[in-house]
C-alpha positions as a LaTeX table, in Angstrom:
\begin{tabular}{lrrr}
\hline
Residue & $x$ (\AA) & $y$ (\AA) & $z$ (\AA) \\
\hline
Unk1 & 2.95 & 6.02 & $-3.68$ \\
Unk2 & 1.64 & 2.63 & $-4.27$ \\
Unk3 & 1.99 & $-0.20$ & $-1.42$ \\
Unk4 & 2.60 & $-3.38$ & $-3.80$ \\
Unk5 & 3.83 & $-7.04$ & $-4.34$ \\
Unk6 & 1.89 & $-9.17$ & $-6.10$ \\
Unk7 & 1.83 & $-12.04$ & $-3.39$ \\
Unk8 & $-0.82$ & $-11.83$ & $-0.69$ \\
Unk9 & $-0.27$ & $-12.14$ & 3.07 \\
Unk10 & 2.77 & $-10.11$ & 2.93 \\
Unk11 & 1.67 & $-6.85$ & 4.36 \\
Unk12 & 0.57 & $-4.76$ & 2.22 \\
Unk13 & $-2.66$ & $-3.58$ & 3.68 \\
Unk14 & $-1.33$ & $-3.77$ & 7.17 \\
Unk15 & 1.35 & $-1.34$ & 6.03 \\
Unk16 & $-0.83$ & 1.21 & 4.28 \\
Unk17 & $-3.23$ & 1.45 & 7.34 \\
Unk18 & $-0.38$ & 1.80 & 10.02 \\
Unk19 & 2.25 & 3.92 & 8.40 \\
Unk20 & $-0.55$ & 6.18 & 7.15 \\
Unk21 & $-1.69$ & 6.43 & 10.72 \\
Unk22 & 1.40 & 6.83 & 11.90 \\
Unk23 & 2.86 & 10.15 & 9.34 \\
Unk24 & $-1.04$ & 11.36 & 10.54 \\
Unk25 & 0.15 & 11.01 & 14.09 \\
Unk26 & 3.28 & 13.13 & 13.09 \\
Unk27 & 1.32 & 15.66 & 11.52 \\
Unk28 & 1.24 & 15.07 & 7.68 \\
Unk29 & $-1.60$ & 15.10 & 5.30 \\
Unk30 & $-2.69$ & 11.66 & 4.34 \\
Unk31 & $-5.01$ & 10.13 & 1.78 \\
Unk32 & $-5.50$ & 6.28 & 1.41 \\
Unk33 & $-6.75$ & 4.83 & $-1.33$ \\
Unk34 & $-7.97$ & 1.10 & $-0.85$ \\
Unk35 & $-7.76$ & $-0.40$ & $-4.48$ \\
Unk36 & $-8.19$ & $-3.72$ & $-3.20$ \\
Unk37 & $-11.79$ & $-6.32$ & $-3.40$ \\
Unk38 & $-10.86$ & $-7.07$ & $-0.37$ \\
Unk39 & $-11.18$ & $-3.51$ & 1.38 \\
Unk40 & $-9.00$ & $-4.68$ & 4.17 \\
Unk41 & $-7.55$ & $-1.54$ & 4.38 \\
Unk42 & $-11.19$ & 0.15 & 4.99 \\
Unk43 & $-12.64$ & $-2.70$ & 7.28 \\
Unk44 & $-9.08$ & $-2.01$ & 9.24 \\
Unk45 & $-9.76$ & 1.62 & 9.93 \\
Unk46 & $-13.32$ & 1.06 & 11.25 \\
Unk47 & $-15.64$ & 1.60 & 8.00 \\
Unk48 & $-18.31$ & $-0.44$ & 7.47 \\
Unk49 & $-18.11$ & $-1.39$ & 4.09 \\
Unk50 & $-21.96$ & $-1.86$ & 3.97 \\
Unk51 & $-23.10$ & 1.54 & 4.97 \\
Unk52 & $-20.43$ & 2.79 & 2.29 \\
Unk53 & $-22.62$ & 4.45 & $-0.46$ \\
Unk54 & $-19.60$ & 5.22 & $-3.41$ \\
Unk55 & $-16.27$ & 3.41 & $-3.50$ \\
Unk56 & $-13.10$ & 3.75 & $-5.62$ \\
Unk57 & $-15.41$ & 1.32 & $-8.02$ \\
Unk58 & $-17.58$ & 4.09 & $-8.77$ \\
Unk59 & $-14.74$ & 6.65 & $-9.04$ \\
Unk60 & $-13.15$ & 4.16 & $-11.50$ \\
Unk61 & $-16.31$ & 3.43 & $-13.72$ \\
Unk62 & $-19.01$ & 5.74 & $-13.07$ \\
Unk63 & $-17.00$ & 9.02 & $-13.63$ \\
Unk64 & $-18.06$ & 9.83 & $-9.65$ \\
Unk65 & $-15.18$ & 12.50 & $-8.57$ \\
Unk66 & $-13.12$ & 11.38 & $-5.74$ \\
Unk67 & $-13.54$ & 14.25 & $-3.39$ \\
Unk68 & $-17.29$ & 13.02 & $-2.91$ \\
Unk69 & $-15.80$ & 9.25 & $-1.83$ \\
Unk70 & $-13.54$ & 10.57 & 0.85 \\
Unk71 & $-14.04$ & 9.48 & 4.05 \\
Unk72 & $-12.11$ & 12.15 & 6.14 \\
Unk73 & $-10.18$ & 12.07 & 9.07 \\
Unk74 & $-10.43$ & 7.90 & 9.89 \\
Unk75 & $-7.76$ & 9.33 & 11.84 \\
Unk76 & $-5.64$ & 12.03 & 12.83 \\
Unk77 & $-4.77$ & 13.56 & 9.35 \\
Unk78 & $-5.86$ & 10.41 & 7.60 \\
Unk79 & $-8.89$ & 10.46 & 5.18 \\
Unk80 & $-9.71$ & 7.27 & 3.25 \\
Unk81 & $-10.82$ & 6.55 & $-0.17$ \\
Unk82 & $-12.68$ & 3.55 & 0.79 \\
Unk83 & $-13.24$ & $-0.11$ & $-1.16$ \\
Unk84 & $-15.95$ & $-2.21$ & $-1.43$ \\
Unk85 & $-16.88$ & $-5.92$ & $-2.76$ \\
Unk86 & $-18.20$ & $-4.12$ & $-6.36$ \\
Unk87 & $-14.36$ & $-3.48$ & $-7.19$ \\
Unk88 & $-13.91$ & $-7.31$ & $-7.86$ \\
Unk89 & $-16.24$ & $-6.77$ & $-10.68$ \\
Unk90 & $-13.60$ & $-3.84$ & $-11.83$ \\
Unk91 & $-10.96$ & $-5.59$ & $-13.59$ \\
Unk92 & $-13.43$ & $-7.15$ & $-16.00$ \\
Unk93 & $-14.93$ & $-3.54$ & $-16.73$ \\
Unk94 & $-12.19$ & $-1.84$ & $-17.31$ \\
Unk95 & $-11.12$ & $-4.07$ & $-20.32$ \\
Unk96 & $-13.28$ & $-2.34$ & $-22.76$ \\
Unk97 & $-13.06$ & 1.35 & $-21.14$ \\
Unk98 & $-11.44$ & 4.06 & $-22.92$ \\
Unk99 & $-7.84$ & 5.45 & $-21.48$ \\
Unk100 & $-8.45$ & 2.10 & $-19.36$ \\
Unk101 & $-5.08$ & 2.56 & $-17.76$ \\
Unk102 & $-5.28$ & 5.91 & $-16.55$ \\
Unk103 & $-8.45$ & 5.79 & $-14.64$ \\
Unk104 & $-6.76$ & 6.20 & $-11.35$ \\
Unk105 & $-4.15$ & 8.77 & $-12.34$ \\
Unk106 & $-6.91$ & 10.91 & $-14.06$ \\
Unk107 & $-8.87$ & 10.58 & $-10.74$ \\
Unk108 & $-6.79$ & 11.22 & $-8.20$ \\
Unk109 & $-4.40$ & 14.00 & $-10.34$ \\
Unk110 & $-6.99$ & 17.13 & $-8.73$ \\
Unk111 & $-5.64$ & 15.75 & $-5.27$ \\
Unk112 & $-1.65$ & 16.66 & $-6.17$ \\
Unk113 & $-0.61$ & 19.32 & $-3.82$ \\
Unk114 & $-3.75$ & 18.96 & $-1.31$ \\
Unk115 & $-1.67$ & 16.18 & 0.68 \\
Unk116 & 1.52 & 15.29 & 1.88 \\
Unk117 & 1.21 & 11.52 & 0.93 \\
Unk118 & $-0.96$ & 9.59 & $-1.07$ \\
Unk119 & $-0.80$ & 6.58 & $-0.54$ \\
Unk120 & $-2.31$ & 3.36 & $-2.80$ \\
Unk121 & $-2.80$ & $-0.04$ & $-1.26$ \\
Unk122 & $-2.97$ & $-2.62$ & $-4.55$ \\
Unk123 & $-4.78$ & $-6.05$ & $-5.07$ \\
Unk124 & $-2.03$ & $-9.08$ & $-4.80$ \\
Unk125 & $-2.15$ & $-9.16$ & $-8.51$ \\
Unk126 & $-0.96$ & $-8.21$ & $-11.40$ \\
Unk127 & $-4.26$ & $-7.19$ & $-13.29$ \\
Unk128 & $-5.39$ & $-4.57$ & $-14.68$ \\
Unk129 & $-6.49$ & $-2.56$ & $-11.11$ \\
Unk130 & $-2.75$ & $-2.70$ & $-10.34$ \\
Unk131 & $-1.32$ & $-1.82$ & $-13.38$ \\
Unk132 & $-3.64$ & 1.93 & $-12.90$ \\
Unk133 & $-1.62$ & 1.62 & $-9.33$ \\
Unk134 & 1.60 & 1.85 & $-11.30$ \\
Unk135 & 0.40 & 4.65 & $-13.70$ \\
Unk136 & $-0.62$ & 6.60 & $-11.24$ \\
Unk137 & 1.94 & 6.56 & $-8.69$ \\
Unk138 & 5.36 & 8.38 & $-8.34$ \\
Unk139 & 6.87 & 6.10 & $-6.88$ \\
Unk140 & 6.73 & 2.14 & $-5.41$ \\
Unk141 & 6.93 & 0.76 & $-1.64$ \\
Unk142 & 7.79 & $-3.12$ & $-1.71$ \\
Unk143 & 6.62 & $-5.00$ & 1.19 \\
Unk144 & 7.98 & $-8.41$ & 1.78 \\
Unk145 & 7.88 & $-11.06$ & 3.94 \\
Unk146 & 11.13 & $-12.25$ & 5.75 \\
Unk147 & 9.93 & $-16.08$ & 5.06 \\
Unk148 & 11.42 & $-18.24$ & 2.11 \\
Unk149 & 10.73 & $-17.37$ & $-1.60$ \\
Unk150 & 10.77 & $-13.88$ & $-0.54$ \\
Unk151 & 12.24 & $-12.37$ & $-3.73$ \\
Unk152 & 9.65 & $-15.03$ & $-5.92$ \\
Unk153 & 7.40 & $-12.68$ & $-7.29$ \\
Unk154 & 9.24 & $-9.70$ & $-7.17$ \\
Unk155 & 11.01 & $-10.09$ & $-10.14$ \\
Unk156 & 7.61 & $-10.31$ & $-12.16$ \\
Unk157 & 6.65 & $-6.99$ & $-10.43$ \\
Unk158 & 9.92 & $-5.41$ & $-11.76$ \\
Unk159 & 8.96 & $-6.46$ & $-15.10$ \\
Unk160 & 5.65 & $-4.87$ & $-15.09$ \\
Unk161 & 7.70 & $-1.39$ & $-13.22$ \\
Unk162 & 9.52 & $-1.67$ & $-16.20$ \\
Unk163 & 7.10 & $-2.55$ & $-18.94$ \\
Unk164 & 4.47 & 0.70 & $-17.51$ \\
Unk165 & 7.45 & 2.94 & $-17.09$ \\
Unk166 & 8.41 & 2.15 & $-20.70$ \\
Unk167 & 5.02 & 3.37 & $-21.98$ \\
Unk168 & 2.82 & 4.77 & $-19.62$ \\
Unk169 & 4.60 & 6.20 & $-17.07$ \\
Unk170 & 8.19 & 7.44 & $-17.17$ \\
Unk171 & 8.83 & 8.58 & $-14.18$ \\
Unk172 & 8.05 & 5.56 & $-12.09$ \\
Unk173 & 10.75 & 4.06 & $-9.36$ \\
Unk174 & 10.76 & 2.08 & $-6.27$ \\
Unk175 & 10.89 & 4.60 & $-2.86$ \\
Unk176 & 11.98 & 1.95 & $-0.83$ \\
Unk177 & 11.43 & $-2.09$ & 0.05 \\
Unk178 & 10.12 & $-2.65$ & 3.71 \\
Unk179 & 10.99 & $-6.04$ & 4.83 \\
Unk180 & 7.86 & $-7.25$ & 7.24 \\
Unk181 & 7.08 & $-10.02$ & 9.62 \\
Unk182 & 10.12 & $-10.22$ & 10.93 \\
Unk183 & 11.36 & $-12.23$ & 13.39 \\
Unk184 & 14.72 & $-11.95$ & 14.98 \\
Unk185 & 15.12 & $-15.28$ & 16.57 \\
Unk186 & 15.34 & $-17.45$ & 13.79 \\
Unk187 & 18.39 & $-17.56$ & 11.59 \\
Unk188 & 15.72 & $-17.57$ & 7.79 \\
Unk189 & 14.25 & $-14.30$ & 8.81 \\
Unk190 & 17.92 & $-12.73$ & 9.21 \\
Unk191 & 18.91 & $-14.43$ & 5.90 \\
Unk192 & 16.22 & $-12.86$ & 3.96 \\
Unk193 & 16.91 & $-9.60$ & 4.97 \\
Unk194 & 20.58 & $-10.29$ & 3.76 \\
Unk195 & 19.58 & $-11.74$ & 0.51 \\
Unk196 & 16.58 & $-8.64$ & 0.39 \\
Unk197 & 19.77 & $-5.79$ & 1.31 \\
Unk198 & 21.85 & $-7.51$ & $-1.09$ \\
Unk199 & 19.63 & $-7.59$ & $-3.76$ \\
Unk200 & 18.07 & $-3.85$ & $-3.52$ \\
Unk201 & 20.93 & $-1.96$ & $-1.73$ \\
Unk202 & 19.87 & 1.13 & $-0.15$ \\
Unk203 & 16.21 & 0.85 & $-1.07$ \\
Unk204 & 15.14 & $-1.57$ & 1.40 \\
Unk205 & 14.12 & 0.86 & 4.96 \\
Unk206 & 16.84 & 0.13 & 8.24 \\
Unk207 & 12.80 & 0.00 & 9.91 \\
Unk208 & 12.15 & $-3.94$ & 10.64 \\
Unk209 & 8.24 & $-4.80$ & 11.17 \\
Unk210 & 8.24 & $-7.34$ & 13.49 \\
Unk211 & 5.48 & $-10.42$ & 13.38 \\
Unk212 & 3.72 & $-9.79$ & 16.48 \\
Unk213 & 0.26 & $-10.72$ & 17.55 \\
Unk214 & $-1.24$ & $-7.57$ & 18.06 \\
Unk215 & $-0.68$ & $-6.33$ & 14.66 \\
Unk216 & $-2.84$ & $-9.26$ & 13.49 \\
Unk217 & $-5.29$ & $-7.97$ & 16.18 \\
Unk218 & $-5.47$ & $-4.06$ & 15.87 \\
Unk219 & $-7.65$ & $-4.57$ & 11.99 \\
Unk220 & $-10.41$ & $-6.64$ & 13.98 \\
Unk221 & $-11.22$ & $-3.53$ & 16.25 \\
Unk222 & $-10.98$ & $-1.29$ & 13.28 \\
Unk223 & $-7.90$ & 0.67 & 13.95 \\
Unk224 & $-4.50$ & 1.02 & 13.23 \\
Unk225 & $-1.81$ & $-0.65$ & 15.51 \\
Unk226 & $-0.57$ & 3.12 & 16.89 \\
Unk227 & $-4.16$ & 3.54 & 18.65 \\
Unk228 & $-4.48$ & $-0.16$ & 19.41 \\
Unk229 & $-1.35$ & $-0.82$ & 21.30 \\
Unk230 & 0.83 & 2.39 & 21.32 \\
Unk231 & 3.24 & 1.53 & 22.93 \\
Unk232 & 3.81 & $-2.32$ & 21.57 \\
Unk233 & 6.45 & $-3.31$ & 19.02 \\
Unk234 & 4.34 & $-3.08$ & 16.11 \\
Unk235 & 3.69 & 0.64 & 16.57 \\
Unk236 & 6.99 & 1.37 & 17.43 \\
Unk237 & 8.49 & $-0.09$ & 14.58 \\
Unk238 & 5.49 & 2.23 & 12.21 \\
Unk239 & 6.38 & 5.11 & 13.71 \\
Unk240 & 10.14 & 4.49 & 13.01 \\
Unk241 & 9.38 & 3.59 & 9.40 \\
Unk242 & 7.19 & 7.18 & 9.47 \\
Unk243 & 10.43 & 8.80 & 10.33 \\
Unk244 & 12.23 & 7.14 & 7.58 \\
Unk245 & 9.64 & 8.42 & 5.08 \\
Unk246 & 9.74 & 11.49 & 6.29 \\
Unk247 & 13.47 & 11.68 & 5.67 \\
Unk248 & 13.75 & 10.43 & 2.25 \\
Unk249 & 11.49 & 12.81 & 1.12 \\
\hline
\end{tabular}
């Protein structure tokens, strides 16, 4: 499943590190990918990026297999496929690669079966490290930000769903659209949500991720929001959205 929207700041990395930690907490399988330069997701689970020897870079371009980049159990039944500063370099690389689009699936495919979830948190782009993303994947999570413009930028990520699933991967859909930084008191965040419902039915989760400080906080101490503050809004509101998961299937 890849975590995607081409904006930035809207979650996505916040959302692959805490509802991964969260279906480990419940007793699934989990394996994170981090396909972003940034590596938030692996800074926010307590690697340190410089001590990291192989990345997803090398599993991308140097033909390293992924079971020797796995980081295991980050976690409670969360390993990580960690990131590093050489992936920014990747998009440029891959241009003149063979099967350039497939790197990912081809990668990853020996992992089918060994975990419950996969999970891959994307670059907020649309190059050519999220388009392997969309090849690979079964299936789409949407995060997005109850703020204006909300659905700006979306519509350009349909278009590449559509455009992959037209000729690389077939059997690509969205799994569901989490709406995130929500807050209640104010009338735009409930109006997004409406437009968000309106606009993607059934898709978008009940589960409401609330802006709260300590989900800003929990990635500076390396760890997801469920071991940071358990019992705090934030985590609450992952572990509901775990539950959801769980229950679509």
């Amino acid at each position: 499943m890849a975590i995607i929207n081409q904006k930035g700041g809207v979650g996505k990395s916040t959302t692959a590190i805490n509802l991964s930690a969260a279906l480990g907490e419940m007793g699934k399988q989990v394996l994170l990918v981090d396909l972003d330069p940034q590596g938030n997701s692996s800074s926010g689970l307590g690697v340190e990026k410089s001590q990291v020897q192989n990345c997803i870079y090398d599993v991308l371009l140097n033909d390293v297999p992924v079971e020797e980049v796995i980081i295991p159990d980050v976690c409670e039944g969360l390993d990580l496929v960690p990131a590093t500063i050489n992936l920014a370099g990747a998009e440029v690389e891959l241009v003149s690669e063979m099967a350039r689009e497939n790197r990912l699936k081809d990668a990853i495919g020996t992992l089918r079966g060994k975990y419950d979830y996969i999970f891959i948190d994307c670059p907020p782009s649309l190059g050519l490290l999220t388009v392997n993303a969309l090849v690979a994947a079964d299936k789409l999570l949407i995060p997005i930000q109850c703020e204006f413009y909300a659905l700006e930028g979306v519509t350009k990520l349909l278009d590449s769903m559509k455009r992959v699933k037209t000729r690389l991967n077939p059997t690509l859909d969205i799994y569901g659209v989490l709406m995130t930084m929500y807050d209640g008191r104010t009338t735009l965040s409930r109006q997004v949500v409406e437009e968000v419902r309106s606009y993607f039915g059934r898709l978008v989760f009940e589960t409401l991720i609330p802006r709260t400080v300590k989900l800003s906080e929990a990635p500076s101490f390396g760890q997801p929001i469920t071991l940071y503050d358990p019992s705090g809004k934030g985590a609450q509101s992952y572990m509901s959205l775990a539950k959801e998961v769980i229950a679509r299937g």
